[in-house]
């Protein structure tokens, strides 16, 4: 089919749908709804595209009647059948729902009120996770299941059902209002677990506003602790790396990220860079906010790295490198570097860079630090393995490719690099060509378009794809890693890696060439990195849909 993706942004879910459709032989184009000043301009663009089907996996704009009356138009709504409104996930997290869902429905005059093409229900995590993390994991998986069913039904000539004909697994919520920032206000007299849920519902936007030490801030990335300090609610009582602990009416709230809030919200930064906590005690952080954790299973070691929204600033890269080096001292045979269900890594931290007194110098420190992580993985004597448990981009992808074996969870999307005005480093000029060949590597780096884990496996960029379900993937990953730890397989893999490195120039050569290019991008700003970085952080809408996303 000729399928148009009408969306508000080419976000992770849209990219996943785009990859899936293309890999299944469909002709796919994208139009960003926010780039049109008038509805008639959008209508004209759709008519010019002449699609067989319009899919809207992420759409905040209204579809003009002239579009949905003429073309089958299916909107993916992040709520179960019967739910309506723009703050579905916010409400679901705040209400402590045990189950939630995603619905694919026809666009009609009323938002989220059309006939139902597909619905998919999932269990909510036992502990509250951020709205962004929920969207990028369970919601995205459920949305893909809906899209796949829509395609089957359209192909078979089936029609959607009226909502009253659909089984309601989740009780009706009806249409609920947009939740604005003031409705996430933090009252420190409340229990920490209540506040953690509120922060989660507002993360990553709009953020939960709070007063801390006389400073007006927005809070993100929080977890509750039952520890009682006896301090006045709202008092900063501890820190751990960049996380800050604040006393509540009951328990303690740990905050990983914060932003200043003076009329407008500032850039999200590690909390200790916004909230002064250096004179407080160094306390144990809740497991949910731990930056790294290491688990050993006989001959295999698993190092899990957690980075908020995938961004890793210089100091964090150095800490992760130290954790890798420490894990490599264990008498294991295989080291597995993995992310969480919600994020792997997207490389350097644009927010910390932009907020620095000298952004170019901070970016330079950041790229050096992530390169050191890549070198630690590439030079390891043990067999190293990376697992893309969630979407990855830029330096996060390339860091994963520096290990001997790279695998991914089904549904993961990889963005080798973004249009950010920088050449890229992370030893990509060594790792990518040796996996996919020089010509294909150049194509991937030049086009700067996402690819799915399935496509990455097909072209040899990664070594395997595990199940989509996270529990099943963890089991698959364990079996795979233990297989590589078998003596015969291990010897073969180590010999192969040694041979590849012997055929290559020294890794310092690739790093030197890459950093020479990056120096010009950072300090001379030859490709507009400063402006592109600011536009990315402010979520500035593009003025036009990039030509590479349109049909043809």
Coordinates of C-alpha atoms in Angstrom, one line a residue:
X1 CA 0.0 0.0 0.0
X2 CA 0.9 3.6 -0.3
X3 CA 0.8 4.8 3.3
X4 CA 1.1 8.3 4.6
X5 CA 2.3 8.9 8.2
X6 CA 0.6 12.1 9.3
X7 CA 2.3 13.0 12.5
X8 CA 3.2 15.9 14.8
X9 CA 6.8 14.8 15.1
X10 CA 9.1 12.0 13.7
X11 CA 9.4 10.6 17.2
X12 CA 10.5 7.1 18.3
X13 CA 7.1 5.5 17.7
X14 CA 6.7 7.1 14.3
X15 CA 10.2 5.9 13.4
X16 CA 9.3 2.4 14.5
X17 CA 6.2 2.4 12.4
X18 CA 8.1 3.9 9.4
X19 CA 10.7 1.2 9.6
X20 CA 8.2 -1.6 10.0
X21 CA 6.1 -0.5 7.0
X22 CA 9.0 0.0 4.7
X23 CA 10.5 -3.4 5.6
X24 CA 7.1 -5.0 4.7
X25 CA 7.1 -3.6 1.2
X26 CA 4.8 -0.6 1.6
X27 CA 5.5 2.8 0.0
X28 CA 5.7 5.2 2.9
X29 CA 5.8 8.9 3.2
X30 CA 5.7 11.3 6.1
X31 CA 4.1 14.7 6.6
X32 CA 4.6 16.8 9.7
X33 CA 1.2 18.3 10.5
X34 CA 2.7 21.3 12.4
X35 CA 4.5 22.6 9.3
X36 CA 1.3 23.8 7.7
X37 CA -0.1 27.3 8.5
X38 CA -3.6 26.5 7.2
X39 CA -5.7 23.3 7.1
X40 CA -6.1 23.8 3.4
X41 CA -2.3 23.5 2.9
X42 CA -2.3 20.2 4.8
X43 CA -5.3 19.0 2.7
X44 CA -3.4 19.9 -0.5
X45 CA -0.3 18.0 0.7
X46 CA -2.4 14.9 1.4
X47 CA -4.1 15.1 -1.9
X48 CA -0.8 15.4 -3.7
X49 CA 0.5 12.3 -1.9
X50 CA -2.7 10.4 -2.8
X51 CA -2.3 7.7 -0.1
X52 CA -4.2 4.4 0.2
X53 CA -4.1 4.8 3.9
X54 CA -3.2 7.5 6.5
X55 CA -1.7 6.4 9.8
X56 CA -1.2 8.8 12.7
X57 CA 1.0 7.1 15.3
X58 CA 1.8 10.4 17.0
X59 CA -0.6 13.2 16.2
X60 CA -1.5 16.2 18.5
X61 CA -3.1 18.2 15.6
X62 CA -6.6 17.9 14.3
X63 CA -7.1 16.0 11.0
X64 CA -9.1 18.2 8.6
X65 CA -12.5 16.8 7.7
X66 CA -11.6 17.0 4.0
X67 CA -8.8 14.5 4.7
X68 CA -10.6 11.9 6.9
X69 CA -13.7 11.9 4.8
X70 CA -11.7 11.1 1.6
X71 CA -8.9 8.9 2.9
X72 CA -9.0 6.1 5.5
X73 CA -7.3 7.8 8.4
X74 CA -6.4 5.8 11.6
X75 CA -5.2 7.6 14.7
X76 CA -3.2 5.7 17.4
X77 CA -4.4 6.9 20.8
X78 CA -2.4 6.0 24.0
X79 CA -5.4 4.9 25.9
X80 CA -7.8 1.9 26.0
X81 CA -11.2 1.8 24.3
X82 CA -13.5 4.4 26.0
X83 CA -10.6 6.7 27.0
X84 CA -10.5 10.2 25.4
X85 CA -8.4 13.3 25.9
X86 CA -4.9 14.6 25.5
X87 CA -3.5 13.5 28.9
X88 CA -4.2 9.8 28.8
X89 CA -0.9 8.6 30.2
X90 CA -0.7 11.4 32.8
X91 CA -4.0 10.3 34.2
X92 CA -3.2 6.6 34.0
X93 CA 0.0 7.0 36.1
X94 CA -1.6 9.4 38.6
X95 CA -4.6 7.1 39.1
X96 CA -2.3 4.1 39.7
X97 CA -4.0 2.1 37.0
X98 CA -3.1 -1.6 37.0
X99 CA -3.9 -1.9 33.3
X100 CA -3.9 0.5 30.4
X101 CA -4.0 0.2 26.6
X102 CA -3.6 1.7 23.2
X103 CA -6.4 2.1 20.6
X104 CA -6.3 2.6 16.8
X105 CA -9.4 4.4 15.7
X106 CA -10.8 6.3 12.7
X107 CA -10.4 10.0 12.7
X108 CA -13.7 11.8 13.0
X109 CA -14.9 15.3 14.0
X110 CA -14.5 14.6 17.7
X111 CA -11.1 13.7 19.0
X112 CA -10.6 10.0 19.9
X113 CA -14.2 9.2 19.2
X114 CA -14.1 7.3 15.9
X115 CA -14.8 3.6 15.2
X116 CA -12.2 1.2 16.5
X117 CA -9.8 -0.7 14.3
X118 CA -7.7 -2.3 17.0
X119 CA -7.0 -2.1 20.7
X120 CA -4.3 -3.6 22.9
X121 CA -4.2 -3.8 26.6
X122 CA -1.1 -4.2 28.8
X123 CA -0.2 -4.4 32.5
X124 CA 1.2 -1.2 34.0
X125 CA 4.5 -1.5 35.9
X126 CA 4.1 -2.3 39.6
X127 CA 6.2 0.8 40.5
X128 CA 5.4 4.1 38.8
X129 CA 7.7 4.9 35.9
X130 CA 8.0 8.2 34.0
X131 CA 5.4 9.0 31.3
X132 CA 8.2 9.1 28.7
X133 CA 9.6 5.7 29.8
X134 CA 6.1 4.1 29.7
X135 CA 5.5 5.6 26.3
X136 CA 8.8 4.4 24.9
X137 CA 8.3 0.8 26.1
X138 CA 4.9 -0.7 26.8
X139 CA 2.8 1.9 25.0
X140 CA 5.1 1.7 21.9
X141 CA 4.9 -2.1 21.9
X142 CA 1.0 -2.0 22.2
X143 CA 0.8 0.6 19.5
X144 CA 2.8 -1.5 17.1
X145 CA 0.5 -4.5 17.7
X146 CA -2.4 -2.2 16.9
X147 CA -0.8 -0.9 13.7
X148 CA -0.1 -4.5 12.6
X149 CA -3.7 -5.4 13.1
X150 CA -4.9 -2.3 11.2
X151 CA -2.8 -3.4 8.2
X152 CA -4.2 -6.9 8.3
X153 CA -7.8 -5.6 8.4
X154 CA -7.3 -3.1 5.7
X155 CA -5.6 -5.8 3.5
X156 CA -8.6 -8.1 4.2
X157 CA -11.2 -5.4 3.5
X158 CA -12.5 -5.4 7.0
X159 CA -14.1 -2.3 8.6
X160 CA -13.7 -0.8 12.1
X161 CA -16.2 -1.4 14.9
X162 CA -18.3 1.1 16.8
X163 CA -16.9 1.6 20.3
X164 CA -20.0 0.0 21.9
X165 CA -19.2 -3.2 20.1
X166 CA -15.8 -3.6 21.6
X167 CA -14.9 -5.4 24.8
X168 CA -14.0 -3.0 27.6
X169 CA -11.1 -4.6 29.4
X170 CA -10.3 -1.3 31.2
X171 CA -13.3 0.6 32.7
X172 CA -14.5 3.6 30.7
X173 CA -12.8 6.9 31.6
X174 CA -14.7 9.1 29.1
X175 CA -13.1 12.3 27.9
X176 CA -10.8 13.8 30.5
X177 CA -9.1 17.3 30.4
X178 CA -5.6 18.3 29.6
X179 CA -3.5 18.3 32.7
X180 CA -1.3 21.4 32.9
X181 CA 1.8 22.0 34.9
X182 CA 0.0 23.5 37.9
X183 CA -1.9 20.2 38.5
X184 CA 1.4 18.5 39.2
X185 CA 2.5 20.9 41.9
X186 CA 4.6 19.3 44.7
X187 CA 3.4 19.7 48.3
X188 CA 6.3 18.4 50.5
X189 CA 3.9 17.6 53.3
X190 CA 2.5 14.7 51.2
X191 CA 4.1 11.2 51.3
X192 CA 7.1 10.5 49.1
X193 CA 5.4 7.7 47.1
X194 CA 2.5 10.0 46.2
X195 CA 5.0 12.7 45.0
X196 CA 7.0 10.2 43.0
X197 CA 3.9 9.1 41.1
X198 CA 3.1 12.8 40.4
X199 CA 6.6 13.5 39.1
X200 CA 6.4 10.3 37.0
X201 CA 3.1 11.5 35.4
X202 CA 4.6 14.8 34.5
X203 CA 7.9 13.4 33.1
X204 CA 9.2 14.3 30.6
X205 CA 6.8 17.2 30.1
X206 CA 5.6 19.5 31.6
X207 CA 7.6 18.6 34.8
X208 CA 6.3 18.8 38.3
X209 CA 6.8 22.3 39.8
X210 CA 8.1 22.7 43.3
X211 CA 9.8 25.1 45.7
X212 CA 13.2 23.8 47.0
X213 CA 15.4 26.0 49.2
X214 CA 13.7 29.1 48.0
X215 CA 14.2 28.1 44.3
X216 CA 11.4 27.5 41.9
X217 CA 12.1 24.3 39.9
X218 CA 10.5 21.5 37.9
X219 CA 11.3 18.0 39.0
X220 CA 11.9 14.9 36.9
X221 CA 13.2 11.3 37.3
X222 CA 12.1 10.7 40.8
X223 CA 11.9 7.7 43.2
X224 CA 10.5 7.3 46.7
X225 CA 12.4 6.0 49.7
X226 CA 10.9 5.0 53.1
X227 CA 13.9 6.4 54.9
X228 CA 12.8 9.0 57.5
X229 CA 15.3 11.8 58.3
X230 CA 13.2 13.8 60.7
X231 CA 13.9 16.9 58.7
X232 CA 11.2 19.5 57.8
X233 CA 9.4 18.5 54.6
X234 CA 11.0 20.2 51.6
X235 CA 14.5 20.1 53.2
X236 CA 17.4 18.7 51.1
X237 CA 18.7 15.9 53.2
X238 CA 21.2 14.0 51.0
X239 CA 22.8 13.3 47.6
X240 CA 24.2 10.5 45.6
X241 CA 26.3 11.4 42.5
X242 CA 23.9 13.8 40.8
X243 CA 20.6 12.7 42.5
X244 CA 19.2 14.8 45.4
X245 CA 17.2 13.6 48.4
X246 CA 14.4 15.8 49.8
X247 CA 12.4 15.1 53.0
X248 CA 8.6 14.6 52.6
X249 CA 5.7 14.3 55.0
X250 CA 6.3 10.6 54.9
X251 CA 9.6 9.2 53.6
X252 CA 12.1 10.8 51.2
X253 CA 11.9 11.8 47.6
X254 CA 15.0 11.3 45.4
X255 CA 15.2 13.4 42.3
X256 CA 17.5 12.6 39.4
X257 CA 16.8 15.6 37.2
X258 CA 15.6 19.2 37.6
X259 CA 15.2 22.4 35.8
X260 CA 14.9 26.0 36.9
X261 CA 11.4 27.5 36.5
X262 CA 11.0 31.2 36.3
X263 CA 8.1 31.8 34.1
X264 CA 9.7 29.5 31.6
X265 CA 11.2 26.1 32.3
X266 CA 15.0 25.9 31.9
X267 CA 17.0 23.0 30.5
X268 CA 16.6 19.7 32.3
X269 CA 19.9 18.9 34.1
X270 CA 21.2 16.5 36.7
X271 CA 19.5 17.5 39.9
X272 CA 22.6 18.5 41.8
X273 CA 23.4 21.0 39.1
X274 CA 20.2 22.8 39.8
X275 CA 19.6 22.1 43.6
X276 CA 22.5 22.7 45.9
X277 CA 23.2 19.5 47.9
X278 CA 27.0 19.2 48.2
X279 CA 26.9 19.9 52.0
X280 CA 24.4 17.1 52.7
X281 CA 25.3 13.5 53.5
X282 CA 26.1 11.0 50.8
X283 CA 23.3 8.5 51.0
X284 CA 22.3 5.2 49.2
X285 CA 20.1 6.0 46.3
X286 CA 17.0 3.8 45.5
X287 CA 17.7 1.0 43.0
X288 CA 15.4 2.7 40.5
X289 CA 17.8 5.6 40.2
X290 CA 21.1 3.6 40.3
X291 CA 23.3 4.7 37.5
X292 CA 24.9 1.2 37.1
X293 CA 24.3 -2.2 38.6
X294 CA 26.3 -5.4 38.1
X295 CA 25.1 -9.0 38.4
X296 CA 27.1 -12.1 37.8
X297 CA 25.6 -15.4 36.6
X298 CA 28.5 -17.9 36.7
X299 CA 30.7 -17.1 33.7
X300 CA 28.7 -14.1 32.5
X301 CA 28.6 -10.6 34.0
X302 CA 25.8 -8.2 33.3
X303 CA 26.4 -4.5 33.7
X304 CA 23.2 -2.5 33.4
X305 CA 23.6 1.2 32.6
X306 CA 20.8 3.7 33.3
X307 CA 20.8 7.1 31.7
X308 CA 17.9 9.5 31.9
X309 CA 16.4 9.7 28.4
X310 CA 19.6 8.1 27.1
X311 CA 21.8 11.2 27.4
X312 CA 25.3 10.7 29.0
X313 CA 27.3 13.7 30.1
X314 CA 31.1 13.7 30.5
X315 CA 31.3 12.7 34.2
X316 CA 28.7 10.1 33.8
X317 CA 30.6 8.6 30.8
X318 CA 33.7 8.4 33.0
X319 CA 31.8 6.7 35.8
X320 CA 30.3 4.1 33.4
X321 CA 33.8 3.5 32.0
X322 CA 35.1 2.8 35.5
X323 CA 32.2 0.4 36.0
X324 CA 33.1 -1.4 32.8
X325 CA 36.8 -1.6 33.8
X326 CA 35.8 -2.9 37.2
X327 CA 33.5 -5.5 35.7
X328 CA 36.3 -6.7 33.4
X329 CA 38.4 -7.5 36.4
X330 CA 35.9 -10.2 37.3
X331 CA 36.9 -13.8 36.4
X332 CA 34.0 -14.1 34.0
X333 CA 34.2 -15.0 30.4
X334 CA 31.6 -12.7 28.9
X335 CA 30.7 -9.1 29.9
X336 CA 27.2 -8.0 28.8
X337 CA 26.6 -4.2 28.7
X338 CA 22.9 -3.5 28.6
X339 CA 20.3 -0.7 29.1
X340 CA 17.0 -0.7 30.8
X341 CA 13.5 -1.4 29.3
X342 CA 13.1 2.3 28.5
X343 CA 16.5 3.5 27.2
X344 CA 19.9 2.4 26.1
X345 CA 21.9 5.5 25.2
X346 CA 21.7 8.4 22.7
X347 CA 25.3 9.5 23.2
X348 CA 26.5 12.9 24.5
X349 CA 24.3 15.1 26.7
X350 CA 23.2 18.1 24.7
X351 CA 21.5 19.7 27.7
X352 CA 24.6 19.7 29.9
X353 CA 26.6 20.9 27.0
X354 CA 24.2 23.8 26.3
X355 CA 24.0 24.9 29.9
X356 CA 27.8 25.0 30.3
X357 CA 29.7 28.3 30.5
X358 CA 31.6 27.2 27.4
X359 CA 29.4 24.7 25.5
X360 CA 32.2 23.9 23.0
X361 CA 34.6 23.0 25.7
X362 CA 31.9 20.9 27.5
X363 CA 31.1 19.1 24.3
X364 CA 34.8 18.4 23.8
X365 CA 35.0 16.9 27.3
X366 CA 31.9 14.9 26.6
X367 CA 33.1 13.3 23.4
X368 CA 36.5 12.4 24.9
X369 CA 34.7 10.8 27.8
X370 CA 32.4 8.7 25.7
X371 CA 35.3 7.7 23.5
X372 CA 37.1 6.4 26.5
X373 CA 34.1 4.2 27.2
X374 CA 34.2 2.9 23.6
X375 CA 38.0 2.2 23.9
X376 CA 37.4 0.3 27.2
X377 CA 34.9 -2.0 25.5
X378 CA 36.9 -2.4 22.2
X379 CA 40.2 -3.2 24.0
X380 CA 38.8 -5.7 26.5
X381 CA 40.4 -9.1 26.8
X382 CA 37.1 -10.7 27.7
X383 CA 34.4 -11.3 25.2
X384 CA 32.2 -8.2 25.3
X385 CA 28.5 -8.1 24.3
X386 CA 26.1 -5.2 24.2
X387 CA 22.3 -5.5 24.3
X388 CA 20.1 -2.8 22.9
X389 CA 17.2 -3.2 25.2
X390 CA 15.5 0.0 24.0
X391 CA 16.0 2.6 21.3
X392 CA 19.5 4.0 20.8
X393 CA 20.9 6.8 18.9
X394 CA 24.2 8.5 17.8
X395 CA 27.0 7.7 20.2
X396 CA 24.9 5.2 22.0
X397 CA 24.6 3.1 18.9
X398 CA 28.3 3.3 18.2
X399 CA 29.3 2.5 21.7
X400 CA 27.2 -0.7 21.4
X401 CA 29.0 -1.6 18.2
X402 CA 32.4 -1.4 19.9
X403 CA 31.7 -4.7 21.6
X404 CA 32.5 -8.1 20.1
X405 CA 28.8 -9.1 19.9
X406 CA 25.8 -6.8 19.6
X407 CA 22.2 -7.9 19.9
X408 CA 18.9 -6.0 20.2
X409 CA 15.3 -6.5 21.4
X410 CA 12.7 -6.8 18.6
X411 CA 11.1 -3.4 18.0
X412 CA 14.2 -1.4 18.9
X413 CA 15.0 1.5 16.6
X414 CA 18.6 2.5 16.0
X415 CA 19.6 6.0 14.7
X416 CA 23.3 5.8 13.7
X417 CA 23.5 9.6 13.9
X418 CA 21.2 12.6 13.9
X419 CA 21.2 15.8 11.9
X420 CA 23.0 17.7 14.6
X421 CA 25.8 19.3 12.7
X422 CA 28.6 17.1 14.0
X423 CA 30.8 14.4 12.4
X424 CA 30.4 11.9 15.2
X425 CA 33.1 9.9 17.0
X426 CA 32.8 6.8 19.3
X427 CA 35.1 4.8 16.9
X428 CA 32.4 4.6 14.3
X429 CA 34.8 4.8 11.4
X430 CA 36.3 1.5 12.7
X431 CA 33.3 -0.4 14.1
X432 CA 30.6 0.3 11.5
X433 CA 32.5 -0.5 8.2
X434 CA 33.9 -3.7 9.6
X435 CA 30.3 -4.9 10.2
X436 CA 28.4 -3.6 7.2
X437 CA 31.1 -2.7 4.7
X438 CA 32.5 0.7 3.8
X439 CA 29.8 1.7 1.2
X440 CA 26.8 0.7 3.4
X441 CA 28.4 2.5 6.4
X442 CA 28.8 5.7 4.4
X443 CA 25.2 5.4 3.2
X444 CA 23.9 5.0 6.8
X445 CA 26.0 7.9 8.1
X446 CA 25.0 10.2 5.2
X447 CA 21.3 9.5 5.2
X448 CA 20.9 9.8 9.0
X449 CA 17.7 7.8 9.0
X450 CA 16.6 5.2 11.5
X451 CA 16.7 1.5 11.0
X452 CA 15.0 -1.3 12.9
X453 CA 16.8 -4.0 14.9
X454 CA 15.5 -6.4 12.2
X455 CA 17.1 -4.5 9.4
X456 CA 20.3 -4.0 11.4
X457 CA 20.5 -7.7 11.9
X458 CA 19.8 -8.4 8.2
X459 CA 22.7 -6.1 7.0
X460 CA 25.1 -7.5 9.7
X461 CA 25.2 -4.4 11.8
X462 CA 24.2 -6.5 14.8
X463 CA 24.4 -10.2 15.5
X464 CA 20.9 -11.1 16.6
X465 CA 17.4 -10.0 17.6
X466 CA 15.6 -11.3 20.7
X467 CA 11.9 -11.3 21.7
X468 CA 9.9 -8.1 22.0
X469 CA 8.6 -9.0 25.4
X470 CA 11.1 -7.8 28.0
X471 CA 10.9 -10.9 30.3
X472 CA 11.3 -13.2 27.3
X473 CA 14.2 -11.0 26.0
X474 CA 16.0 -11.2 29.3
X475 CA 15.8 -15.0 29.2
X476 CA 16.9 -15.1 25.6
X477 CA 19.8 -12.8 26.4
X478 CA 20.9 -15.0 29.2
X479 CA 20.8 -18.1 27.0
X480 CA 22.7 -16.3 24.2
X481 CA 25.4 -15.0 26.6
X482 CA 25.9 -18.4 28.2
X483 CA 26.2 -19.9 24.7
X484 CA 29.1 -17.5 23.9
X485 CA 30.7 -18.5 27.2
X486 CA 31.0 -22.1 26.1
X487 CA 34.8 -22.9 25.7
X488 CA 34.7 -23.7 22.0
X489 CA 32.5 -20.8 21.0
X490 CA 34.4 -18.4 23.2
X491 CA 37.8 -19.4 21.7
X492 CA 36.4 -18.9 18.1
X493 CA 34.9 -15.5 18.9
X494 CA 38.0 -14.2 20.7
X495 CA 40.2 -15.4 17.8
X496 CA 37.9 -13.7 15.3
X497 CA 38.0 -10.4 17.2
X498 CA 41.8 -10.6 17.5
X499 CA 42.0 -11.1 13.8
X500 CA 39.7 -8.2 13.0
X501 CA 41.8 -5.9 15.2
X502 CA 45.0 -7.1 13.7
X503 CA 43.7 -6.2 10.2
X504 CA 42.7 -2.7 11.4
X505 CA 44.8 0.3 12.0
X506 CA 45.3 1.1 15.7
X507 CA 42.1 2.3 17.4
X508 CA 43.9 5.6 18.3
X509 CA 44.1 6.3 14.5
X510 CA 40.3 6.2 14.1
X511 CA 39.8 8.2 17.3
X512 CA 42.3 10.9 16.2
X513 CA 40.7 11.3 12.8
X514 CA 37.2 11.5 14.2
X515 CA 38.2 14.0 17.0
X516 CA 39.9 16.2 14.4
X517 CA 36.5 16.5 12.7
X518 CA 34.6 17.0 15.9
X519 CA 37.0 19.8 17.0
X520 CA 36.0 21.8 14.0
X521 CA 32.3 21.1 14.6
X522 CA 32.5 22.1 18.2
X523 CA 34.9 25.0 18.2
X524 CA 34.4 26.4 14.7
X525 CA 30.7 25.5 14.6
X526 CA 31.2 24.8 10.8
X527 CA 27.9 22.9 10.5
X528 CA 25.6 24.8 12.9
X529 CA 25.9 22.5 15.9
X530 CA 25.1 25.3 18.3
X531 CA 21.8 26.3 16.6
X532 CA 20.7 22.7 16.0
X533 CA 21.4 21.8 19.6
X534 CA 19.3 24.7 20.9
X535 CA 16.4 23.8 18.5
X536 CA 16.6 20.2 19.6
X537 CA 16.5 21.1 23.3
X538 CA 13.6 23.6 22.9
X539 CA 11.7 21.1 20.8
X540 CA 11.4 23.7 18.0
X541 CA 9.1 22.4 15.3
X542 CA 10.6 22.0 11.8
X543 CA 9.5 24.5 9.3
X544 CA 9.0 21.9 6.6
X545 CA 8.9 18.1 6.4
X546 CA 12.4 16.9 5.4
X547 CA 12.4 15.8 1.8
X548 CA 14.0 12.5 2.7
X549 CA 10.9 11.5 4.6
X550 CA 8.4 12.2 1.8
X551 CA 7.3 9.8 -0.9
X552 CA 9.8 9.1 -3.6

